[in-house]
Coordinates of C-alpha atoms and ligand atoms in Angstrom, one line a residue:
Chain V
M137 CA -41.1 -66.7 25.3
N138 CA -41.6 -68.2 28.7
F139 CA -42.0 -65.5 31.3
E140 CA -41.8 -68.0 34.2
W141 CA -38.5 -69.3 33.0
I142 CA -37.0 -65.8 33.0
V143 CA -38.2 -65.3 36.6
K144 CA -36.8 -68.7 37.5
V145 CA -33.5 -67.9 35.9
I146 CA -33.2 -64.6 37.8
T147 CA -34.3 -65.9 41.1
N148 CA -32.0 -69.0 41.0
Y149 CA -29.0 -67.5 39.3
W150 CA -28.9 -63.8 40.1
P151 CA -25.7 -64.0 42.0
M152 CA -23.9 -65.6 39.0
F153 CA -25.3 -62.9 36.7
L154 CA -24.3 -60.2 39.1
R155 CA -20.8 -61.6 39.5
G156 CA -20.4 -61.9 35.8
A157 CA -21.6 -58.4 35.2
G158 CA -19.3 -57.1 37.9
M159 CA -16.4 -58.9 36.3
T160 CA -17.3 -57.5 32.9
L161 CA -17.4 -54.0 34.3
F162 CA -14.2 -54.5 36.2
I163 CA -12.2 -55.7 33.2
S164 CA -13.6 -53.2 30.7
L165 CA -13.1 -50.3 33.1
L166 CA -9.5 -51.1 34.0
G167 CA -8.8 -52.1 30.5
T168 CA -10.1 -48.7 29.2
I169 CA -8.1 -46.8 31.8
F170 CA -4.9 -48.7 31.1
G171 CA -5.5 -48.4 27.4
F172 CA -6.1 -44.7 27.8
I173 CA -2.8 -44.3 29.6
I174 CA -1.0 -46.4 27.0
G175 CA -2.6 -44.2 24.3
L176 CA -1.5 -41.0 26.0
I177 CA 2.1 -42.1 26.5
S178 CA 2.4 -43.3 22.9
G179 CA 0.7 -40.2 21.6
V180 CA 3.2 -38.0 23.4
I181 CA 6.1 -40.0 22.1
R182 CA 4.9 -40.1 18.6
S183 CA 4.3 -36.3 18.5
M184 CA 7.8 -35.5 19.9
P185 CA 9.8 -33.2 17.6
M186 CA 12.7 -35.0 16.0
P187 CA 15.9 -34.2 17.9
E188 CA 18.9 -32.9 16.0
S189 CA 21.6 -35.3 17.4
G190 CA 22.2 -38.7 15.9
I191 CA 21.7 -41.1 18.8
K192 CA 18.6 -39.4 20.2
K193 CA 17.1 -39.3 16.8
A194 CA 17.8 -42.9 16.2
I195 CA 16.3 -44.0 19.5
L196 CA 13.1 -41.9 18.9
K197 CA 12.8 -43.3 15.3
F198 CA 13.2 -46.9 16.6
V199 CA 10.6 -46.3 19.4
N200 CA 8.2 -44.8 16.8
I201 CA 8.5 -47.8 14.5
I202 CA 7.8 -50.2 17.4
L203 CA 4.8 -48.1 18.4
S204 CA 3.5 -48.2 14.8
I205 CA 3.8 -52.0 14.6
Y206 CA 2.0 -52.3 17.9
V207 CA -0.8 -50.2 16.8
E208 CA -1.2 -51.9 13.4
V209 CA -1.0 -55.4 14.7
F210 CA -3.5 -55.0 17.5
R211 CA -5.9 -53.0 15.4
G212 CA -5.5 -55.4 12.6
T213 CA -6.4 -58.7 14.4
P214 CA -9.5 -59.7 16.3
M215 CA -9.4 -59.6 20.1
I216 CA -10.7 -63.1 20.4
V217 CA -7.7 -64.4 18.4
Q218 CA -5.3 -62.2 20.4
A219 CA -6.8 -63.7 23.6
M220 CA -6.0 -67.3 22.4
V221 CA -2.5 -66.4 21.2
I222 CA -1.5 -64.6 24.4
Y223 CA -3.1 -66.9 26.9
Y224 CA -2.1 -70.2 25.3
G225 CA 1.0 -68.8 23.8
S226 CA 2.4 -67.8 27.1
A227 CA 1.6 -71.3 28.5
Q228 CA 3.0 -73.4 25.6
V229 CA 5.8 -71.2 24.4
L230 CA 7.0 -69.3 27.5
N231 CA 5.8 -71.9 30.0
I232 CA 4.1 -69.1 32.0
N233 CA 0.7 -70.1 33.4
M234 CA -1.0 -66.8 33.4
N235 CA -3.8 -66.0 35.8
R236 CA -6.9 -65.8 33.6
L237 CA -8.0 -62.4 35.0
A238 CA -4.5 -60.9 34.6
A239 CA -4.5 -62.2 31.0
A240 CA -7.9 -60.7 30.4
L241 CA -6.8 -57.3 31.7
L242 CA -3.6 -57.4 29.7
I243 CA -5.4 -58.3 26.5
V244 CA -8.2 -55.6 26.8
S245 CA -5.6 -53.0 27.9
I246 CA -3.2 -53.4 25.0
N247 CA -6.1 -53.8 22.6
T248 CA -7.7 -50.6 23.8
G249 CA -4.2 -49.0 23.9
A250 CA -3.8 -49.6 20.2
Y251 CA -7.0 -47.8 19.4
M252 CA -6.4 -45.0 21.9
A253 CA -2.9 -44.4 20.6
E254 CA -4.4 -43.4 17.3
I255 CA -7.2 -41.4 18.9
V256 CA -4.7 -39.5 21.0
R257 CA -2.4 -38.8 18.1
G258 CA -5.3 -37.4 16.1
G259 CA -6.3 -35.4 19.1
I260 CA -2.8 -33.9 19.4
V261 CA -2.5 -33.2 15.7
S262 CA -5.8 -31.3 15.8
I263 CA -4.6 -28.9 18.5
D264 CA -3.7 -25.5 17.1
K265 CA 0.0 -25.1 16.5
G266 CA -0.2 -21.7 18.3
Q267 CA -0.9 -23.5 21.6
F268 CA 2.4 -25.4 21.3
E269 CA 4.3 -22.2 20.3
A270 CA 2.9 -20.1 23.1
A271 CA 4.0 -22.8 25.6
Y272 CA 7.4 -23.0 24.1
A273 CA 7.6 -19.2 24.2
V274 CA 7.2 -19.2 28.0
G275 CA 10.0 -21.7 28.2
M276 CA 8.2 -25.0 28.6
N277 CA 9.8 -28.1 27.2
H278 CA 7.9 -30.8 25.2
I279 CA 6.7 -32.7 28.3
Q280 CA 5.6 -29.5 30.2
T281 CA 3.9 -28.3 27.0
M282 CA 2.1 -31.6 26.8
T283 CA 1.0 -32.0 30.4
N284 CA 0.0 -28.3 31.0
V285 CA -1.4 -27.2 27.7
V286 CA -2.0 -29.8 25.1
L287 CA -3.1 -33.0 26.8
P288 CA -5.8 -31.3 29.0
Q289 CA -7.3 -30.1 25.7
V290 CA -6.8 -33.4 23.9
I291 CA -8.3 -35.3 26.8
R292 CA -11.4 -33.1 26.8
N293 CA -11.7 -33.5 23.0
I294 CA -11.3 -37.3 23.0
L295 CA -13.5 -38.0 26.0
P296 CA -16.4 -39.0 23.7
A297 CA -14.2 -41.4 21.8
T298 CA -12.8 -42.8 25.0
G299 CA -16.4 -43.4 26.3
N300 CA -17.0 -45.2 23.1
E301 CA -14.1 -47.5 23.7
F302 CA -15.4 -48.2 27.1
V303 CA -18.8 -49.2 25.8
I304 CA -17.1 -51.4 23.1
N305 CA -15.1 -53.0 25.8
I306 CA -18.1 -53.8 27.9
K307 CA -19.5 -55.7 24.9
D308 CA -16.3 -57.2 23.6
T309 CA -15.1 -58.6 26.9
S310 CA -17.6 -61.3 26.1
V311 CA -15.0 -62.8 23.7
L312 CA -12.8 -63.5 26.8
N313 CA -15.1 -66.5 27.5
V314 CA -12.7 -68.4 25.2
I315 CA -10.1 -68.3 27.9
S316 CA -12.7 -69.0 30.6
V317 CA -12.8 -65.6 32.2
T318 CA -15.9 -65.6 34.4
E319 CA -17.4 -62.5 32.8
L320 CA -21.1 -62.1 32.1
Y321 CA -21.2 -64.0 28.8
F322 CA -19.3 -67.0 30.3
Q323 CA -21.6 -67.0 33.3
T324 CA -24.7 -66.8 31.1
K325 CA -23.4 -69.8 29.0
T326 CA -22.9 -71.8 32.2
V327 CA -26.5 -71.0 33.4
A328 CA -27.8 -71.9 29.9
G329 CA -25.9 -75.1 29.8
N330 CA -27.0 -76.2 33.2
N331 CA -30.7 -75.8 32.3
F332 CA -30.7 -76.5 28.6
R333 CA -32.5 -73.2 28.1
F334 CA -30.7 -70.6 26.0
F335 CA -33.2 -67.8 25.2
E336 CA -34.1 -66.8 28.8
P337 CA -30.6 -66.6 30.3
F338 CA -29.2 -64.7 27.3
F339 CA -32.2 -62.4 27.3
V340 CA -31.3 -61.5 30.9
A341 CA -27.6 -61.0 29.9
C342 CA -28.8 -58.8 27.1
V343 CA -30.7 -56.5 29.5
L344 CA -27.7 -56.4 31.8
Y345 CA -25.3 -55.4 29.0
F346 CA -27.6 -52.7 27.9
I347 CA -28.0 -51.3 31.5
M348 CA -24.2 -51.2 31.8
T349 CA -23.5 -49.5 28.5
F350 CA -26.4 -47.0 28.9
T351 CA -25.4 -46.0 32.4
V352 CA -21.8 -45.5 31.4
T353 CA -22.8 -43.4 28.4
R354 CA -24.9 -41.1 30.7
I355 CA -22.1 -40.8 33.3
L356 CA -19.6 -39.8 30.7
R357 CA -22.0 -37.1 29.3
F358 CA -22.3 -35.7 32.8
V359 CA -18.5 -35.7 33.2
E360 CA -18.1 -33.9 29.8
R361 CA -20.5 -31.2 30.9
K362 CA -18.7 -30.8 34.3
L363 CA -15.3 -30.5 32.5
D364 CA -16.6 -27.7 30.3
G365 CA -17.3 -25.6 33.3
P366 CA -20.0 -22.9 33.5
E367 CA -21.2 -21.2 30.4
N368 CA -20.5 -17.7 31.8
F369 CA -17.8 -16.3 34.0
T370 CA -18.1 -13.9 37.0
M371 CA -16.4 -10.5 37.0
I372 CA -14.3 -9.7 40.0
Y373 CA -15.3 -6.2 41.0
N374 CA -12.8 -5.9 43.8
P375 CA -9.7 -7.5 42.5
M376 CA -7.4 -5.7 44.9
Q377 CA -8.2 -8.3 47.5
I378 CA -6.7 -11.2 45.5
Chain C
M146 CA 24.3 1.4 26.4
E147 CA 23.7 -2.2 27.4
R148 CA 23.1 -4.6 24.5
V149 CA 20.4 -7.1 25.2
L150 CA 20.2 -8.7 21.8
E151 CA 22.7 -8.7 19.0
I152 CA 21.7 -10.3 15.7
V153 CA 24.8 -11.1 13.6
H154 CA 24.7 -12.3 10.0
L155 CA 21.5 -14.1 10.7
K156 CA 20.1 -16.3 7.8
K157 CA 17.1 -18.5 7.4
S158 CA 16.0 -20.6 4.5
F159 CA 12.9 -22.8 4.1
G160 CA 14.2 -25.4 1.6
T161 CA 15.7 -23.4 -1.2
H162 CA 13.7 -20.3 -0.3
E163 CA 16.0 -17.9 1.5
V164 CA 13.7 -15.8 3.7
L165 CA 16.3 -14.0 5.8
K166 CA 19.6 -13.0 4.1
D167 CA 22.3 -11.7 6.4
I168 CA 20.4 -9.7 9.1
N169 CA 22.4 -7.5 11.4
F170 CA 20.9 -5.3 14.1
N171 CA 20.9 -4.8 17.9
V172 CA 18.4 -4.2 20.6
N173 CA 19.6 -2.1 23.6
K174 CA 18.2 -2.1 27.1
G175 CA 15.1 0.1 27.5
E176 CA 14.8 0.6 23.7
V177 CA 11.6 0.3 21.7
V178 CA 12.4 -1.0 18.2
C179 CA 9.7 -1.2 15.5
I180 CA 10.2 -3.5 12.5
I181 CA 8.2 -2.4 9.4
G182 CA 8.1 -3.7 5.9
P183 CA 5.9 -5.3 3.2
S184 CA 4.2 -8.6 3.6
G185 CA 6.4 -11.6 3.1
S186 CA 9.6 -9.7 3.8
G187 CA 10.5 -12.0 6.7
K188 CA 9.5 -10.0 9.7
S189 CA 7.7 -12.8 11.5
T190 CA 10.4 -15.2 10.6
L191 CA 13.0 -12.9 12.1
L192 CA 11.1 -12.7 15.4
R193 CA 10.5 -16.5 15.4
C194 CA 14.2 -17.1 14.8
I195 CA 15.0 -14.8 17.7
N196 CA 13.1 -16.9 20.2
L197 CA 14.1 -20.1 18.3
L198 CA 10.6 -21.2 17.2
E199 CA 12.4 -21.4 13.9
K200 CA 16.0 -22.7 13.8
P201 CA 18.2 -20.2 12.0
S202 CA 20.2 -21.5 9.1
G203 CA 23.3 -19.4 9.9
G204 CA 24.7 -16.5 11.9
K205 CA 24.6 -15.7 15.6
I206 CA 22.1 -14.5 18.1
L207 CA 23.9 -12.9 21.1
Y208 CA 21.9 -12.5 24.2
K209 CA 23.8 -10.4 26.7
G210 CA 27.0 -11.3 24.8
K211 CA 26.5 -15.1 24.6
N212 CA 25.6 -16.9 21.4
I213 CA 22.5 -18.8 22.1
L214 CA 22.9 -20.8 18.9
E215 CA 25.8 -22.7 20.4
E216 CA 25.1 -26.4 21.1
N217 CA 25.1 -26.3 24.9
H218 CA 22.9 -23.3 25.4
D219 CA 19.8 -23.8 27.5
I220 CA 17.2 -22.7 25.1
Y221 CA 14.3 -23.1 27.6
A222 CA 16.0 -20.8 30.1
Y223 CA 16.7 -18.3 27.3
R224 CA 13.1 -18.3 26.1
T225 CA 11.9 -17.2 29.5
K226 CA 14.0 -14.1 29.0
L227 CA 11.9 -13.2 26.0
G228 CA 8.2 -12.4 26.2
M229 CA 6.4 -13.2 22.9
V230 CA 3.1 -11.8 21.9
F231 CA 1.5 -13.5 18.8
Q232 CA -0.8 -12.1 16.2
Q233 CA -3.3 -14.8 16.9
F234 CA -3.0 -14.3 20.8
N235 CA -2.5 -18.1 21.4
L236 CA -3.9 -18.0 24.9
F237 CA -3.9 -21.4 26.5
N238 CA -7.5 -22.6 25.9
N239 CA -7.6 -24.9 28.9
H240 CA -6.6 -22.2 31.4
N241 CA -8.6 -19.2 32.6
V242 CA -7.1 -15.7 32.4
L243 CA -5.3 -15.9 35.8
S244 CA -3.8 -19.3 35.2
N245 CA -2.7 -18.3 31.7
C246 CA -0.5 -15.8 33.5
T247 CA 0.7 -18.1 36.3
V248 CA 1.3 -21.5 34.6
G249 CA 4.6 -20.5 33.0
Q250 CA 5.8 -18.9 36.2
I251 CA 4.9 -22.0 38.3
K252 CA 6.1 -24.7 36.0
V253 CA 9.1 -23.1 34.4
L254 CA 10.3 -20.4 36.8
K255 CA 9.2 -22.7 39.8
R256 CA 7.6 -19.8 41.6
S257 CA 5.1 -20.6 44.3
K258 CA 1.4 -20.3 43.3
K259 CA 0.9 -17.4 45.7
E260 CA 3.9 -15.4 44.3
A261 CA 2.9 -16.3 40.7
E262 CA -0.7 -15.0 41.3
E263 CA 0.6 -11.8 42.8
V264 CA 2.9 -11.2 39.8
A265 CA 0.1 -12.1 37.4
M266 CA -2.4 -9.7 39.1
K267 CA 0.2 -6.9 38.9
Y268 CA 0.5 -7.2 35.2
L269 CA -3.2 -8.0 34.6
R270 CA -3.8 -4.6 36.3
V271 CA -1.3 -3.0 33.9
V272 CA -3.3 -4.3 30.9
G273 CA -6.7 -3.6 32.6
M274 CA -7.8 -7.2 32.7
E275 CA -7.8 -7.8 36.4
Q276 CA -11.6 -8.2 36.6
Y277 CA -11.6 -11.0 34.2
I278 CA -9.4 -13.5 35.9
N279 CA -12.1 -16.2 36.0
A280 CA -12.9 -16.0 32.3
K281 CA -11.8 -18.6 29.8
P282 CA -10.1 -17.4 26.6
K283 CA -13.2 -18.2 24.4
Q284 CA -15.3 -15.9 26.5
L285 CA -13.1 -12.8 25.7
S286 CA -13.0 -10.4 22.8
G287 CA -9.9 -10.3 20.6
G288 CA -8.6 -7.1 22.2
Q289 CA -9.1 -8.6 25.7
K290 CA -7.4 -11.8 24.6
Q291 CA -4.4 -9.8 23.3
R292 CA -4.1 -7.8 26.5
V293 CA -4.1 -11.0 28.6
A294 CA -1.5 -12.4 26.2
I295 CA 0.6 -9.4 26.9
A296 CA 0.1 -9.8 30.7
R297 CA 1.1 -13.5 30.3
A298 CA 4.3 -12.6 28.7
L299 CA 5.1 -9.8 31.2
S300 CA 4.4 -12.2 34.1
M301 CA 7.6 -14.1 33.2
E302 CA 9.4 -10.8 33.7
P303 CA 11.4 -11.0 30.6
D304 CA 14.3 -8.8 29.4
V305 CA 12.8 -8.2 26.0
M306 CA 9.2 -8.3 24.8
L307 CA 8.6 -9.4 21.2
F308 CA 5.4 -8.5 19.5
D309 CA 4.5 -9.9 16.1
E310 CA 1.7 -7.7 14.6
P311 CA -0.2 -7.8 17.9
T312 CA -3.2 -5.8 16.4
S313 CA -3.4 -7.3 12.9
A314 CA -6.0 -9.9 13.8
L315 CA -8.2 -7.4 15.6
D316 CA -11.4 -5.7 14.6
P317 CA -10.5 -2.0 13.9
E318 CA -12.4 -0.8 17.0
L319 CA -10.4 -3.1 19.2
V320 CA -6.9 -2.0 18.0
D321 CA -6.7 1.1 20.2
E322 CA -7.1 -0.7 23.5
V323 CA -4.1 -2.9 22.7
L324 CA -2.0 0.0 21.3
R325 CA -2.7 2.0 24.4
V326 CA -1.4 -0.7 26.6
M327 CA 1.7 -1.0 24.5
K328 CA 2.3 2.7 24.7
K329 CA 2.0 2.6 28.4
L330 CA 4.6 -0.2 28.5
A331 CA 7.0 1.7 26.2
Q332 CA 6.9 4.6 28.7
T333 CA 7.9 2.3 31.6
G334 CA 11.3 1.7 30.0
L335 CA 10.5 -1.9 28.9
T336 CA 12.7 -3.2 26.1
M337 CA 10.4 -4.0 23.1
L338 CA 10.8 -5.3 19.7
I339 CA 7.7 -4.8 17.7
V340 CA 6.7 -5.9 14.2
T341 CA 3.8 -3.7 13.2
H342 CA 1.8 -2.2 10.3
E343 CA 0.6 0.6 12.5
M344 CA 2.8 3.4 11.2
E345 CA 1.4 6.2 13.4
F346 CA 2.0 4.0 16.5
A347 CA 5.5 3.2 15.3
K348 CA 6.3 6.9 14.7
E349 CA 5.0 7.7 18.2
V350 CA 6.6 5.0 20.4
A351 CA 9.7 3.8 18.6
D352 CA 13.2 4.9 19.5
R353 CA 14.3 3.2 16.3
I354 CA 12.7 1.9 13.1
V355 CA 14.0 -1.0 11.2
F356 CA 12.7 -1.3 7.6
M357 CA 12.8 -4.8 6.2
D358 CA 12.4 -5.9 2.6
K359 CA 12.9 -9.2 0.9
G360 CA 14.8 -10.7 3.7
I361 CA 17.3 -7.9 4.4
I362 CA 17.3 -4.8 6.5
E363 CA 17.0 -2.0 3.9
E364 CA 17.3 0.9 6.3
E365 CA 17.4 1.6 9.9
G366 CA 17.1 4.8 11.9
S367 CA 15.1 7.1 14.1
P368 CA 11.4 7.5 13.3
E369 CA 12.4 11.1 12.2
E370 CA 14.9 9.8 9.7
I371 CA 12.8 6.9 8.4
F372 CA 9.5 8.7 8.0
N373 CA 10.6 12.1 7.0
N374 CA 13.9 11.5 5.3
P375 CA 14.1 7.9 4.0
K376 CA 17.4 7.4 2.2
K377 CA 16.5 4.3 0.2
E378 CA 14.1 4.2 -2.8
R379 CA 12.5 1.0 -1.5
T380 CA 11.7 2.7 1.9
R381 CA 10.1 5.7 0.2
D382 CA 8.1 3.4 -2.0
F383 CA 6.8 1.4 0.9
L384 CA 5.9 4.4 3.0
R385 CA 4.2 6.1 0.0
R386 CA 2.0 3.0 -0.4
T387 CA 1.2 2.5 3.2
L388 CA 0.8 6.0 4.4
K389 CA -1.5 7.3 1.7
Ligands
LIG448 N1 7.3 -22.6 7.7 C1 7.5 -22.0 6.5 N2 7.8 -22.8 5.5 C2 8.1 -22.3 4.3 N3 8.1 -21.0 4.0 C3 7.8 -20.1 5.0 C4 7.5 -20.6 6.3 N4 7.3 -19.5 7.1 C5 7.4 -18.4 6.3 N5 7.7 -18.8 5.1 C6 7.9 -17.8 3.9 O1 8.8 -16.9 4.4 C7 8.5 -15.6 3.8 C8 8.5 -14.6 4.9 O2 7.4 -14.9 5.7 P1 7.1 -14.0 7.0 O3 5.9 -14.6 7.7 O4 8.3 -13.9 7.9 O5 6.8 -12.6 6.4 P2 6.2 -11.3 7.1 O6 7.2 -10.2 6.8 O7 6.0 -11.5 8.6 O8 4.9 -11.0 6.4 P3 3.5 -10.5 7.0 O9 3.6 -9.0 7.0 O10 2.5 -10.9 5.9 O11 3.2 -11.1 8.3 C9 7.2 -15.8 3.1 O12 7.5 -15.9 1.7 C10 6.7 -17.1 3.6 O13 5.9 -17.8 2.6
LIG449 MG1 4.2 -11.7 9.8

């Protein structure tokens, strides 16, 4: 271990490392958010009660099959391979030259979406049937039931799993270096190549990855506690004024 | 007398198991009807069919003369006319007491938040839970939860209240506070259809008792008739077993 080299790497290349870390955070944050939204939508669709009528039923069945295929395919293949197929596939097969960053966001989002779809579905299934029935009983339809009663509870329950996805994304965006997205791993590789030193730059990257994941985990814990609200409630002794 | 609900030849099967076989009865405006009967006789299924949580297999349900089982009937609007109180309370876990009573009004009846809160407070006072508006369901006792659930249903200002064994999940010492609220409501002229195992309560508040057994209505009449002069052997048996 050469301490001087580490200092040198940091002082000479800190802007590159920071930009790389920023890019990593940006892609994984947006990817997690989009993936979360994809997961919610697909979870709501997949938990819809089957309609009686023929056409609506057929449509819903078809959409459900598409969603299952999506989930299985994207969970069942490595993201590094998906990145290659989507980025080079769109160029060679569809003649679309994708912006690398856009491709990166797309890949991380749909990949996260596939995992979140299952997490959300599990979250919806685990909500007590009585919650749905009470919502139907006051006249809510499926969408109102979901948005006002079920999903708020699901989101609270799956927050830890979502945070987990975020942390995984921070680490796994490193595979996007195969399509030359300038995230932290790519930048580190560049620094290492320029200096023919590998240990020190990657050690710095390692520390940066850990700082990011650790901070994100702490922030999410805090959010969870905030969402739970206070342990006790206050009685209103003069409710006439409300 | 104004008919609010008319149940005509109602049937319900789960697979091959016929749980309701040809049910016929009415609920009139301002009436308190109690449904009694042994476990498994189909009382809950009947209530759940009435507000369409279960889809009946046959028959008609007339609400103010219109059959709500017809294709084009707006079941969401219909459900707002029925207030449902469940055995397991089923308060919305993500809402506090006040918003349990306002969310349906705001989202379904499209009332303003202010109006919804005024209505909710009115009924929370009726059930004696107005001091707890900030509490979350998990912070309440069973009896308190059930009283909030009653206020939630009342806040929609329905034409009929349906109660499915509202005190069966409660510790014995909490049963009274809920029954007291229900007696109070019965006196205000609210139309109520109550499934209950509380015979004393039924005797006291009901205008009419419906005795169900094995998916049919065995006997129906005033509390006087059912409790003092039951005509059917099955009714006598049931009462002998439960009242001893
Ligand atoms: N979803 C369902 N699927 C299949 N069978 C059901 C379903 N719901 C109810 N049943 C059956 O229907 C019958 C009547 O049930 P129900 O709950 O209506 O009885 P109940 O009179 O309310 O009894 P209790 O007094 O115990 O509440 C029972 O035999 C029950 O097993
Ligand atoms: Mg029952």
